Every structure is written in structure tokens, then in C-alpha cells.
Tab-separated table of C-alpha atoms in Angstrom:
chain	number	residue	atom	x	y	z
A	1090	MET	CA	16.613	-8.658	-7.735
A	1091	ASP	CA	18.678	-5.475	-7.702
A	1092	SER	CA	20.210	-6.465	-10.988
A	1093	ARG	CA	16.822	-6.067	-12.594
A	1094	SER	CA	16.702	-2.390	-11.743
A	1095	ASP	CA	17.637	-0.437	-14.794
A	1096	SER	CA	18.470	2.686	-12.842
A	1097	GLY	CA	21.060	4.626	-14.682
A	1098	ALA	CA	20.881	2.495	-17.804
A	1099	GLY	CA	19.931	3.890	-21.158
A	1100	PRO	CA	18.997	7.435	-21.961
A	1101	SER	CA	18.257	9.175	-18.722
A	1102	GLY	CA	15.964	12.098	-19.253
A	1103	PRO	CA	17.045	15.501	-18.025
A	1104	THR	CA	15.359	15.140	-14.659
A	1105	GLY	CA	18.058	16.837	-12.608
A	1106	PRO	CA	17.664	20.227	-10.948
A	1107	GLN	CA	16.515	22.863	-13.384
A	1108	THR	CA	16.943	26.587	-13.344
A	1109	ALA	CA	14.259	27.434	-10.897
A	1110	CYS	CA	13.486	31.030	-11.496
A	1111	ALA	CA	12.258	30.718	-15.065
A	1112	GLY	CA	8.619	29.731	-14.601
A	1113	PRO	CA	5.648	32.055	-14.979
A	1114	TRP	CA	4.960	31.871	-11.252
A	1115	TRP	CA	8.377	33.300	-10.629
A	1116	ARG	CA	7.921	36.093	-13.031
A	1117	ALA	CA	4.808	37.162	-11.156
A	1118	ARG	CA	6.637	36.927	-7.873
A	1119	PHE	CA	9.526	38.950	-9.224
A	1120	ILE	CA	7.260	41.755	-10.246
A	1121	LEU	CA	5.469	41.754	-6.911
A	1122	SER	CA	8.526	41.695	-4.715
A	1123	GLY	CA	10.807	43.862	-6.771
A	1124	GLY	CA	14.158	42.223	-7.462
A	1125	GLY	CA	15.751	42.911	-4.023
A	1126	ALA	CA	14.898	39.820	-2.025
A	1127	LEU	CA	14.604	37.702	-5.129
A	1128	ALA	CA	17.994	36.068	-5.116
A	1129	ALA	CA	17.618	34.824	-1.537
A	1130	VAL	CA	14.066	33.585	-1.980
A	1131	CYS	CA	15.021	31.946	-5.228
A	1132	LEU	CA	17.740	29.957	-3.514
A	1133	LEU	CA	15.382	28.934	-0.717
A	1134	VAL	CA	12.698	27.621	-3.002
A	1135	ALA	CA	14.918	26.359	-5.781
A	1136	ALA	CA	14.360	22.672	-5.093
A	1137	PRO	CA	10.545	22.597	-5.012
A	1138	LEU	CA	10.477	24.742	-8.082
A	1139	ASN	CA	11.713	21.804	-10.124
A	1140	ALA	CA	8.012	21.140	-10.370
A	1141	GLN	CA	7.885	24.245	-12.512
A	1142	GLY	CA	9.243	22.211	-15.317
A	1143	LEU	CA	11.766	21.782	-18.054
A	1144	PRO	CA	12.075	24.979	-20.065
A	1145	ASP	CA	14.590	23.609	-22.561
A	1146	PRO	CA	13.295	21.511	-25.452
A	1147	LEU	CA	14.794	18.017	-25.651
A	1148	THR	CA	15.568	18.436	-29.367
A	1149	THR	CA	16.338	21.216	-31.794
A	1150	THR	CA	13.409	20.354	-34.071
A	1151	PRO	CA	10.264	22.040	-32.760
A	1152	GLY	CA	7.493	19.685	-31.691
A	1153	ASP	CA	4.847	18.863	-34.307
A	1154	PRO	CA	1.349	18.981	-32.791
A	1155	VAL	CA	-0.114	16.820	-35.574
A	1156	ARG	CA	2.331	13.999	-34.867
A	1157	GLY	CA	1.759	14.632	-31.171
A	1158	GLU	CA	-1.973	14.105	-31.577
A	1159	ALA	CA	-1.339	10.818	-33.373
A	1160	ILE	CA	0.844	9.617	-30.485
A	1161	VAL	CA	-1.573	10.765	-27.779
A	1162	THR	CA	-4.629	9.210	-29.396
A	1163	ASP	CA	-2.992	5.869	-30.229
A	1164	PRO	CA	-3.623	3.655	-27.190
A	1165	GLN	CA	-0.796	1.327	-28.265
A	1166	HIS	CA	1.759	4.100	-28.668
A	1167	GLY	CA	1.298	6.969	-26.234
A	1168	LEU	CA	-1.035	4.951	-23.973
A	1169	CYS	CA	-2.371	8.371	-22.859
A	1170	THR	CA	-6.038	7.617	-23.531
A	1171	LEU	CA	-5.924	4.513	-21.357
A	1172	CYS	CA	-6.132	6.995	-18.460
A	1173	HIS	CA	-7.104	10.392	-19.915
A	1174	GLU	CA	-10.210	11.692	-21.572
A	1175	GLY	CA	-9.827	14.770	-23.734
A	1176	PRO	CA	-10.942	16.600	-26.852
A	1177	PHE	CA	-10.376	13.610	-29.128
A	1178	PRO	CA	-13.774	12.145	-30.101
A	1179	GLN	CA	-11.980	9.721	-32.440
A	1180	VAL	CA	-10.917	7.692	-29.381
A	1181	PRO	CA	-13.854	5.388	-28.577
A	1182	PHE	CA	-12.972	4.378	-25.002
A	1183	ALA	CA	-10.821	6.735	-22.999
A	1184	GLY	CA	-10.134	5.938	-19.354
A	1185	ASN	CA	-10.667	8.297	-16.440
A	1186	LEU	CA	-7.808	7.632	-14.024
A	1187	GLY	CA	-6.019	10.893	-14.813
A	1188	PRO	CA	-7.385	14.399	-15.387
A	1189	ASP	CA	-9.285	15.271	-18.561
A	1190	LEU	CA	-6.824	16.824	-21.013
A	1191	THR	CA	-9.318	19.343	-22.345
A	1192	GLY	CA	-7.813	22.796	-21.894
A	1193	VAL	CA	-4.570	21.436	-20.472
A	1194	GLY	CA	-2.603	23.823	-22.691
A	1195	ALA	CA	-4.305	26.741	-20.946
A	1196	ARG	CA	-3.811	25.312	-17.460
A	1197	ARG	CA	-0.163	24.350	-17.800
A	1198	ALA	CA	2.867	26.089	-19.262
A	1199	VAL	CA	5.068	24.270	-21.770
A	1200	PRO	CA	7.929	23.596	-19.287
A	1201	GLU	CA	5.460	21.950	-16.908
A	1202	LEU	CA	3.935	19.879	-19.699
A	1203	ARG	CA	7.392	18.715	-20.741
A	1204	GLN	CA	8.293	17.795	-17.159
A	1205	GLN	CA	5.012	15.933	-16.732
A	1206	ILE	CA	5.716	13.781	-19.796
A	1207	VAL	CA	9.433	13.249	-19.142
A	1208	ASP	CA	9.016	12.228	-15.492
A	1209	SER	CA	5.815	13.087	-13.684
A	1210	ARG	CA	7.271	11.870	-10.377
A	1211	ILE	CA	9.149	15.171	-10.103
A	1212	GLY	CA	5.828	16.935	-9.540
A	1213	ASN	CA	4.142	14.107	-7.622
A	1214	PRO	CA	6.178	11.192	-6.253
A	1215	ASP	CA	3.022	9.089	-5.886
A	1216	THR	CA	1.817	9.655	-9.432
A	1217	ILE	CA	0.309	6.801	-11.411
A	1218	MET	CA	1.475	8.389	-14.662
A	1219	PRO	CA	4.401	6.454	-16.155
A	1220	PRO	CA	7.713	8.223	-16.728
A	1221	TYR	CA	7.969	8.614	-20.512
A	1222	TYR	CA	11.515	9.824	-20.977
A	1223	THR	CA	13.696	8.423	-18.240
A	1224	THR	CA	14.740	4.981	-17.083
A	1225	ASP	CA	15.509	6.192	-13.550
A	1226	GLY	CA	14.348	4.074	-10.650
A	1227	ARG	CA	12.465	1.448	-12.624
A	1228	GLU	CA	12.368	-2.146	-11.340
A	1229	ARG	CA	11.885	-5.511	-13.023
A	1230	VAL	CA	11.374	-4.055	-16.469
A	1231	GLY	CA	10.557	-6.786	-18.995
A	1232	ALA	CA	13.352	-7.769	-21.385
A	1233	ARG	CA	11.625	-6.152	-24.360
A	1234	TRP	CA	11.610	-2.776	-22.636
A	1235	GLN	CA	14.904	-2.900	-20.727
A	1236	GLY	CA	16.808	0.369	-20.967
A	1237	ALA	CA	14.257	1.895	-23.337
A	1238	THR	CA	12.220	4.994	-22.582
A	1239	MET	CA	8.512	4.952	-23.406
A	1240	LEU	CA	8.854	7.751	-25.941
A	1241	ARG	CA	11.797	9.160	-27.871
A	1242	ALA	CA	12.912	12.755	-27.359
A	1243	GLN	CA	11.256	14.056	-30.533
A	1244	GLU	CA	8.042	12.237	-29.662
A	1245	VAL	CA	8.000	13.968	-26.275
A	1246	GLU	CA	8.356	17.334	-28.036
A	1247	ASP	CA	5.533	16.411	-30.437
A	1248	VAL	CA	3.261	15.430	-27.559
A	1249	VAL	CA	4.107	18.622	-25.657
A	1250	ALA	CA	3.329	20.711	-28.756
A	1251	TYR	CA	-0.041	18.971	-29.125
A	1252	LEU	CA	-0.941	19.365	-25.448
A	1253	ALA	CA	0.063	23.042	-25.533
A	1254	SER	CA	-2.417	23.485	-28.388
A	1255	LEU	CA	-5.308	22.194	-26.272
A	1256	THR	CA	-6.374	25.571	-24.971
A	1257	GLY	CA	-10.091	25.318	-25.729
A	1258	ASP	CA	-12.913	24.818	-23.247
A	1259	MET	CA	-14.822	21.617	-22.696
A	1260	PRO	CA	-15.840	20.129	-26.071
B	1129	MET	CA	-16.603	-20.852	14.821
B	1130	ARG	CA	-16.204	-19.647	11.273
B	1131	ARG	CA	-16.910	-16.097	12.363
B	1132	ALA	CA	-14.324	-16.408	15.063
B	1133	ILE	CA	-11.689	-17.515	12.594
B	1134	VAL	CA	-12.492	-14.736	10.180
B	1135	PHE	CA	-12.374	-12.241	13.007
B	1136	THR	CA	-9.031	-13.521	14.222
B	1137	VAL	CA	-7.593	-13.327	10.739
B	1138	ALA	CA	-8.748	-9.739	10.342
B	1139	PHE	CA	-7.311	-8.974	13.745
B	1140	LEU	CA	-4.001	-10.665	13.041
B	1141	LEU	CA	-3.489	-8.659	9.898
B	1142	PRO	CA	-3.624	-5.095	11.103
B	1143	GLY	CA	-3.996	-2.425	8.517
B	1144	LEU	CA	-6.049	-4.505	6.139
B	1145	ALA	CA	-9.306	-3.018	5.068
B	1146	TRP	CA	-12.088	-5.032	6.604
B	1147	SER	CA	-15.124	-3.412	5.245
B	1148	ASP	CA	-18.096	-4.327	3.183
B	1149	ASP	CA	-17.327	-2.061	0.290
B	1150	ARG	CA	-15.243	-4.853	-1.151
B	1151	ARG	CA	-16.427	-5.866	-4.606
B	1152	THR	CA	-15.555	-9.048	-6.425
B	1153	GLY	CA	-15.044	-9.509	-10.124
B	1154	TYR	CA	-18.512	-11.072	-10.176
B	1155	ASP	CA	-20.042	-7.886	-8.734
B	1156	ASP	CA	-18.339	-5.903	-11.492
B	1157	MET	CA	-19.629	-8.086	-14.355
B	1158	ASN	CA	-22.675	-7.281	-16.431
B	1159	ALA	CA	-25.872	-9.305	-16.008
B	1160	ASP	CA	-25.228	-11.449	-19.122
B	1161	LEU	CA	-21.864	-12.637	-17.839
B	1162	GLN	CA	-23.243	-13.211	-14.362
B	1163	ALA	CA	-25.985	-15.339	-15.902
B	1164	LEU	CA	-23.372	-17.310	-17.851
B	1165	GLN	CA	-21.435	-17.967	-14.643
B	1166	ASP	CA	-24.614	-18.955	-12.791
B	1167	ASP	CA	-25.526	-21.466	-15.502
B	1168	PRO	CA	-24.552	-24.895	-14.138
B	1169	MET	CA	-23.452	-25.960	-17.631
B	1170	ASN	CA	-21.136	-23.015	-18.298
B	1171	PRO	CA	-17.838	-23.696	-20.115
B	1172	ALA	CA	-15.893	-24.047	-16.840
B	1173	THR	CA	-18.063	-26.967	-15.775
B	1174	PHE	CA	-16.353	-29.298	-18.248
B	1175	TRP	CA	-13.096	-28.788	-16.404
B	1176	VAL	CA	-14.715	-29.684	-13.097
B	1177	LEU	CA	-16.145	-32.841	-14.686
B	1178	ASP	CA	-12.731	-33.716	-16.107
B	1179	GLY	CA	-11.192	-33.265	-12.682
B	1180	GLU	CA	-13.828	-35.463	-11.097
B	1181	ARG	CA	-12.916	-38.263	-13.511
B	1182	LEU	CA	-9.179	-37.832	-12.919
B	1183	TRP	CA	-9.693	-37.849	-9.131
B	1184	SER	CA	-10.341	-41.572	-9.135
B	1185	GLU	CA	-7.976	-42.559	-11.962
B	1186	PRO	CA	-4.814	-44.422	-10.872
B	1187	ALA	CA	-1.687	-42.595	-12.014
B	1188	GLY	CA	2.090	-42.678	-11.756
B	1189	THR	CA	4.356	-45.528	-10.730
B	1190	THR	CA	2.360	-46.069	-7.540
B	1191	ALA	CA	-0.792	-46.477	-9.650
B	1192	GLN	CA	-2.759	-44.787	-6.896
B	1193	SER	CA	-5.576	-42.341	-7.472
B	1194	CYS	CA	-6.257	-39.226	-5.482
B	1195	ALA	CA	-9.358	-40.997	-4.191
B	1196	ASP	CA	-7.305	-43.934	-2.902
B	1197	CYS	CA	-5.730	-41.662	-0.328
B	1198	HIS	CA	-8.248	-38.839	0.055
B	1199	GLY	CA	-11.541	-40.683	-0.375
B	1200	SER	CA	-14.487	-38.621	-1.511
B	1201	ALA	CA	-13.403	-35.127	-2.514
B	1202	GLU	CA	-16.782	-33.775	-1.408
B	1203	ASP	CA	-15.696	-34.569	2.137
B	1204	SER	CA	-11.899	-34.421	2.203
B	1205	MET	CA	-11.438	-31.382	-0.040
B	1206	GLN	CA	-14.255	-29.243	1.318
B	1207	GLY	CA	-12.851	-25.871	2.414
B	1208	VAL	CA	-9.294	-26.646	1.289
B	1209	ALA	CA	-9.276	-24.093	-1.550
B	1210	ALA	CA	-10.823	-21.497	0.795
B	1211	ARG	CA	-7.808	-21.841	3.073
B	1212	TYR	CA	-4.866	-22.089	0.625
B	1213	PRO	CA	-1.962	-21.213	0.201
B	1214	SER	CA	-0.632	-23.370	3.000
B	1215	PHE	CA	2.660	-24.389	4.577
B	1216	ASP	CA	4.457	-27.475	3.262
B	1217	GLU	CA	6.253	-29.245	6.087
B	1218	SER	CA	8.870	-31.119	4.119
B	1219	SER	CA	10.058	-28.220	1.954
B	1220	GLY	CA	9.482	-25.622	4.682
B	1221	THR	CA	7.865	-23.204	2.231
B	1222	ALA	CA	4.462	-21.782	1.428
B	1223	VAL	CA	2.706	-23.679	-1.335
B	1224	ASP	CA	-0.360	-22.811	-3.389
B	1225	LEU	CA	-3.092	-25.297	-4.204
B	1226	LEU	CA	-1.781	-26.039	-7.682
B	1227	GLY	CA	1.654	-26.614	-6.160
B	1228	ARG	CA	0.135	-28.922	-3.533
B	1229	ILE	CA	-1.549	-31.022	-6.210
B	1230	ALA	CA	1.742	-31.150	-8.115
B	1231	LEU	CA	3.458	-32.337	-4.906
B	1232	CYS	CA	0.886	-35.101	-4.427
B	1233	GLN	CA	1.448	-36.178	-8.012
B	1234	SER	CA	5.224	-36.288	-7.658
B	1235	ARG	CA	5.553	-37.467	-4.045
B	1236	HIS	CA	2.617	-39.772	-3.683
B	1237	GLN	CA	1.736	-40.921	-7.186
B	1238	GLN	CA	5.241	-40.522	-8.613
B	1239	THR	CA	3.991	-39.323	-11.970
B	1240	ALA	CA	6.334	-37.883	-14.569
B	1241	GLN	CA	6.258	-34.111	-14.134
B	1242	PRO	CA	4.661	-32.225	-17.014
B	1243	ARG	CA	6.768	-29.353	-18.329
B	1244	ASP	CA	3.910	-26.941	-17.828
B	1245	ARG	CA	2.995	-26.443	-14.187
B	1246	SER	CA	-0.522	-25.639	-15.394
B	1247	ASP	CA	-0.859	-28.757	-17.525
B	1248	PRO	CA	-4.504	-29.368	-18.478
B	1249	ASP	CA	-5.041	-32.437	-16.268
B	1250	ARG	CA	-3.571	-30.681	-13.264
B	1251	LEU	CA	-5.735	-27.618	-13.943
B	1252	ALA	CA	-8.776	-29.884	-14.130
B	1253	LEU	CA	-7.882	-31.381	-10.755
B	1254	LEU	CA	-7.412	-27.869	-9.397
B	1255	ALA	CA	-10.847	-26.979	-10.750
B	1256	TYR	CA	-12.422	-30.039	-9.113
B	1257	VAL	CA	-10.726	-29.512	-5.747
B	1258	THR	CA	-11.604	-25.791	-5.793
B	1259	HIS	CA	-15.193	-26.650	-6.660
B	1260	GLN	CA	-15.470	-28.329	-3.246
B	1261	SER	CA	-15.121	-24.872	-1.637
B	1262	ARG	CA	-17.774	-23.086	-3.695
B	1263	GLY	CA	-19.866	-20.754	-1.569
B	1264	LEU	CA	-17.549	-20.928	1.436
B	1265	PRO	CA	-15.866	-17.816	2.822
B	1266	ILE	CA	-12.156	-17.365	2.145
B	1267	MET	CA	-10.448	-18.236	5.434
B	1268	PRO	CA	-6.691	-17.725	5.200
B	1269	ASP	CA	-4.479	-20.251	6.941
B	1270	GLU	CA	-3.308	-18.825	10.269
B	1271	ASP	CA	-0.119	-20.894	10.453
B	1272	PRO	CA	2.438	-18.371	11.777
B	1273	ARG	CA	5.093	-19.897	9.516
B	1274	LEU	CA	3.220	-18.284	6.603
B	1275	ALA	CA	3.546	-14.784	8.040
B	1276	PRO	CA	6.864	-13.854	6.398
B	1277	ALA	CA	5.638	-14.859	2.950
B	1278	ARG	CA	2.364	-13.015	3.495
B	1279	ALA	CA	4.280	-9.882	4.523
B	1280	ARG	CA	6.443	-10.239	1.442
B	1281	GLY	CA	3.300	-10.455	-0.665
B	1282	GLU	CA	2.004	-7.254	0.875
B	1283	ALA	CA	5.293	-5.507	0.078
B	1284	LEU	CA	5.235	-6.806	-3.500
B	1285	PHE	CA	1.656	-5.576	-3.901
B	1286	SER	CA	2.875	-2.025	-3.272
B	1287	SER	CA	6.080	-2.283	-5.311
B	1288	ARG	CA	6.227	-0.290	-8.486
B	1289	MET	CA	7.505	-2.320	-11.404
B	1290	GLY	CA	7.876	-2.437	-15.139
B	1291	GLN	CA	8.386	0.240	-17.754
B	1292	LEU	CA	5.071	1.767	-16.666
B	1293	ASN	CA	6.414	1.848	-13.106
B	1294	LEU	CA	3.122	0.895	-11.437
B	1295	SER	CA	2.352	-1.176	-8.359
B	1296	CYS	CA	-0.654	-3.462	-7.975
B	1297	ALA	CA	-1.908	-1.203	-5.169
B	1298	GLN	CA	-1.870	1.918	-7.322
B	1299	CYS	CA	-4.528	0.419	-9.568
B	1300	HIS	CA	-6.383	-2.055	-7.369
B	1301	ASP	CA	-6.433	-0.102	-4.079
B	1302	ASP	CA	-6.165	3.518	-5.165
B	1303	ASN	CA	-8.026	3.431	-8.478
B	1304	ALA	CA	-10.398	0.474	-8.297
B	1305	GLY	CA	-13.708	1.347	-9.919
B	1306	GLY	CA	-12.026	3.733	-12.337
B	1307	TYR	CA	-11.694	2.998	-16.018
B	1308	LEU	CA	-8.545	2.000	-17.837
B	1309	ALA	CA	-9.793	2.646	-21.363
B	1310	ALA	CA	-13.034	0.612	-21.437
B	1311	ALA	CA	-12.038	-1.733	-18.602
B	1312	ARG	CA	-13.306	-1.156	-15.087
B	1313	ILE	CA	-10.419	-1.680	-12.648
B	1314	PRO	CA	-11.369	-4.407	-10.175
B	1315	GLN	CA	-10.337	-4.543	-6.515
B	1316	ALA	CA	-8.403	-7.712	-7.371
B	1317	HIS	CA	-9.938	-10.170	-4.931
B	1318	PRO	CA	-8.935	-13.710	-5.918
B	1319	THR	CA	-12.344	-15.180	-5.125
B	1320	GLY	CA	-12.279	-17.611	-7.973
B	1321	TYR	CA	-9.237	-19.320	-9.452
B	1322	PRO	CA	-8.949	-21.219	-11.626
B	1323	GLN	CA	-11.394	-19.285	-13.740
B	1324	TYR	CA	-12.677	-19.454	-17.277
B	1325	ARG	CA	-11.724	-16.262	-19.094
B	1326	LEU	CA	-13.448	-15.499	-22.377
B	1327	GLU	CA	-10.217	-13.668	-23.293
B	1328	TRP	CA	-8.268	-16.942	-22.873
B	1329	GLU	CA	-11.021	-19.254	-24.160
B	1330	THR	CA	-9.978	-21.648	-21.424
B	1331	ILE	CA	-9.474	-21.841	-17.693
B	1332	GLY	CA	-6.321	-20.562	-16.074
B	1333	SER	CA	-4.789	-20.182	-12.648
B	1334	LEU	CA	-4.024	-17.068	-10.615
B	1335	ASP	CA	-0.414	-17.397	-11.843
B	1336	ARG	CA	-1.535	-16.725	-15.352
B	1337	ARG	CA	-3.716	-13.786	-14.368
B	1338	LEU	CA	-0.934	-12.141	-12.345
B	1339	ALA	CA	1.529	-12.680	-15.182
B	1340	GLY	CA	-0.948	-10.896	-17.448
B	1341	CYS	CA	-1.037	-7.860	-15.163
B	1342	MET	CA	2.735	-7.807	-14.859
B	1343	THR	CA	3.163	-7.931	-18.617
B	1344	GLY	CA	0.561	-5.161	-18.782
B	1345	VAL	CA	2.864	-2.822	-16.868
B	1346	ARG	CA	5.732	-4.114	-19.052
B	1347	ALA	CA	7.410	-5.943	-16.188
B	1348	ASP	CA	9.171	-9.282	-16.235
B	1349	PRO	CA	6.497	-11.583	-14.754
B	1350	PHE	CA	7.299	-13.799	-11.776
B	1351	ALA	CA	7.557	-17.444	-12.808
B	1352	PRO	CA	4.506	-19.679	-12.289
B	1353	GLY	CA	4.623	-21.166	-8.794
B	1354	SER	CA	7.483	-18.875	-7.737
B	1355	PRO	CA	7.755	-17.861	-4.076
B	1356	GLU	CA	6.821	-14.318	-5.142
B	1357	LEU	CA	3.517	-15.389	-6.679
B	1358	VAL	CA	2.650	-17.612	-3.719
B	1359	ALA	CA	3.477	-14.657	-1.428
B	1360	LEU	CA	1.217	-12.380	-3.459
B	1361	GLU	CA	-1.579	-14.941	-3.304
B	1362	LEU	CA	-1.194	-15.208	0.471
B	1363	PHE	CA	-1.574	-11.464	0.800
B	1364	LEU	CA	-4.464	-11.254	-1.661
B	1365	LYS	CA	-6.324	-14.025	0.148
B	1366	SER	CA	-5.944	-12.195	3.488
B	1367	ARG	CA	-7.212	-9.043	1.843
B	1368	ALA	CA	-10.187	-11.031	0.558
B	1369	ALA	CA	-10.843	-12.922	3.819
B	1370	GLY	CA	-14.534	-13.579	4.294
B	1371	LEU	CA	-15.477	-13.114	0.635
B	1372	THR	CA	-17.153	-16.103	-0.975
B	1373	VAL	CA	-15.210	-18.611	-3.065
B	1374	GLU	CA	-16.614	-18.761	-6.597
B	1375	ALA	CA	-16.043	-22.074	-8.276
B	1376	LEU	CA	-15.686	-21.801	-11.105
B	1377	PRO	CA	-16.127	-18.231	-12.214
B	1378	ILE	CA	-16.448	-16.816	-15.698
B	1379	ARG	CA	-14.595	-13.609	-16.426
B	1380	PRO	CA	-14.392	-11.442	-19.525
């Protein structure tokens, strides 16, 4: 059944190694350690720091949080609310398999949010969250969805912009 | 004796959870649906009655009925559904109960094969045969020739698939009891197939249910009766060993 794998087919999201020393965690570390040992430490931890995210937007048009909200709250489109509750009372039945999205914009930086949407396996190989913007490593994908990512690049940016706006406390 | 078999099965399948926190789809239903299932004249009953009629109807070029060879189903078919899938000697493969009935129709009755494996008469016979195991514990067949298919089923259960890239185990082992939108995720014990699903407005086999889940994760479903689906059923039945066969269940 190897032929059914669509690894490498279609638009592969930018899931490769990212510049590691860009995240907020690193900035804190830089200040604490003073630049001297930084280069060495940065090399050592470069791989795990992929979890720090994707700093570069996927498109040149900035994400639109209003369109992002529409995608997130449409269970047929984003599918997000099948698993996530959040500050969207308009969704009658949200699932609870993933974390509540309330305040996610305060908990997570934009590069991390983008990485989580594009391919959450980078942060957690055992994740149940589907990869939204890569076709890497998928098996037995149905004909209708072969080679297609779950969201388009601009949609990912819209969703990221919406999530980044969710900085409030519990509703 | 029965205890001994169940124990041996649990012992032969190391790593399988053998605990009493297993819940069936019946346990997860609300009281109204449970009452509907418990009603002896629920919608699934008509299929059992149909099957009972077909059991003694001559069919095919041999013009023999199931009853001509098997006698009273109450006796000859008791416990059969609780034990399936089983090993078919002449093809050398694992076969599920629907496949076994299809084999009897083609080999022994020599009927023309319906295009749909789950043709309504065959489903009714499946319902009737399964009904003869109601209330019995699931007791997987210990034939060692089934072991490779059962192991394959276990591997498939943990294989991510589809655009959503999810395995059966990720939902039904790791997240059972959680909510996918409004739906409570069941532990996926096949205690009652065929079953009448309100969603389908008819009865359907495990094939159909598994295809539904596979389409749900946007995967290409395994074909009805395929070795993969029989393998999955073998594994699921081992995982559900000792749970009671419901015949026939109602599900939302």
C-alpha cells in the first residue's frame, strides 16, 4: 500500500529546520547568558527548538482574524471545534479532546501557533491534531483529499491571526 | 469451561487490556435509546424475523435451505457469532460471519452472488445467526492460524491514516470518553453487529461502520470483506473478549 502514501506529493508545508534562535525563549536566554556562549548552545539545541515555531508568514498578505474566526468556528471547514472549546459561544457543541483555546494567544507566540497549525507533529509526534498545511507522511488518504492540504496558506495565516487575538481570560 | 477459554484468550494475547473499565456502546447510550434496544419489537427485530424465514427457504441451484444442512439455528448457530471471525479451510484465510454465510450461499446453495456483499437477505441471515449468540460472552476463536491476521489487525488499529492522519487507537484507546463535538467517543467494542443505526435508518454490518470511521478521517476505506477489515475485526473481538454479544443493538 506504499503507493497510497502521499508523502512528498502536493504542497509540502515549510516543516524543515527553522532558524532556532528567534523565539522568545531564546531572547530571554540570550539576555541571561550574555552573548558569549550563545553560539555554541544555539547549535546544540537547534533541533529541539524547531518546536519554537515558524516565524515567517506563509504569505505576504497579513492574516485576517475575522476570516480566521469563520474558519475556526465552522466545524466543516477548520474542524477545530470538533476537538477544541474556546471563546466562541456561537458554536453549540465543541469537543474537548484538545486544550481550550481561550487565552491561547497569550500562552503561545505567533511562530508557535503557525507551527501548530501547519504541522503539530513537530512539537508532539504523538499529537492527535491533524497536520493542516503539509502532506508529509500521510497514508491511505481518500481520493477526494489526495495531495491536498487541509487549509490553504492564506487560511493558515487567517487562523493564526485569529488565535493570536485570543488573549483574554476564561469567558 | 467458558471462563477457562476466556482466560486463555486473555493470556494468549499479551498486552491487551483485560479490565472491567471496558464500556460498550450500550453503556454509553442514553436511557431512551437503551429502552428502545431492550424493546423486543424494536426496528432491528424485523431483520431477525426476515432471517428466520430465509433460514428455511430453499435457494440456489441446489434448492437447499440453510436448515436442510444446519437444522435448527437455535441449536447449530448458538455461540457462532460470539466466536467469529474464523478460519476457512479451503481458502486458507480468515473469514468473518457475513463472509461465511456468503460462502455457504455460493458453495453449498450455489446461489447467484449479489453485487452487494451486504445484500438485504444476507444481512437478514446475518442478523438471525447473530441473534443466536445474544447474551453470550465474546469468545475469540483460538485457532493459531488466525494469529497473523489478528496481529495485522492490531497493527492497523494503531496506524495513522487519512488526511486527518489519525489511527483508531488515538481516538478509541487514548481518547475514549472524550467528546468529538457532541459525540462521546466510544471504546469501539464490536459487541453487536449487525446493528440498527438511527443514522442509517437500517441495519448494517461492521464493514459499514468501519468504512464510516475511515471516511471520517478522510481515508480511503478498506473494501467490504477485505482481509484488512477481517483482520481489524479479529483484533477488535480479542480486545472485547468476555463482553456480552448484543443482538441486535440499536445505535444512534
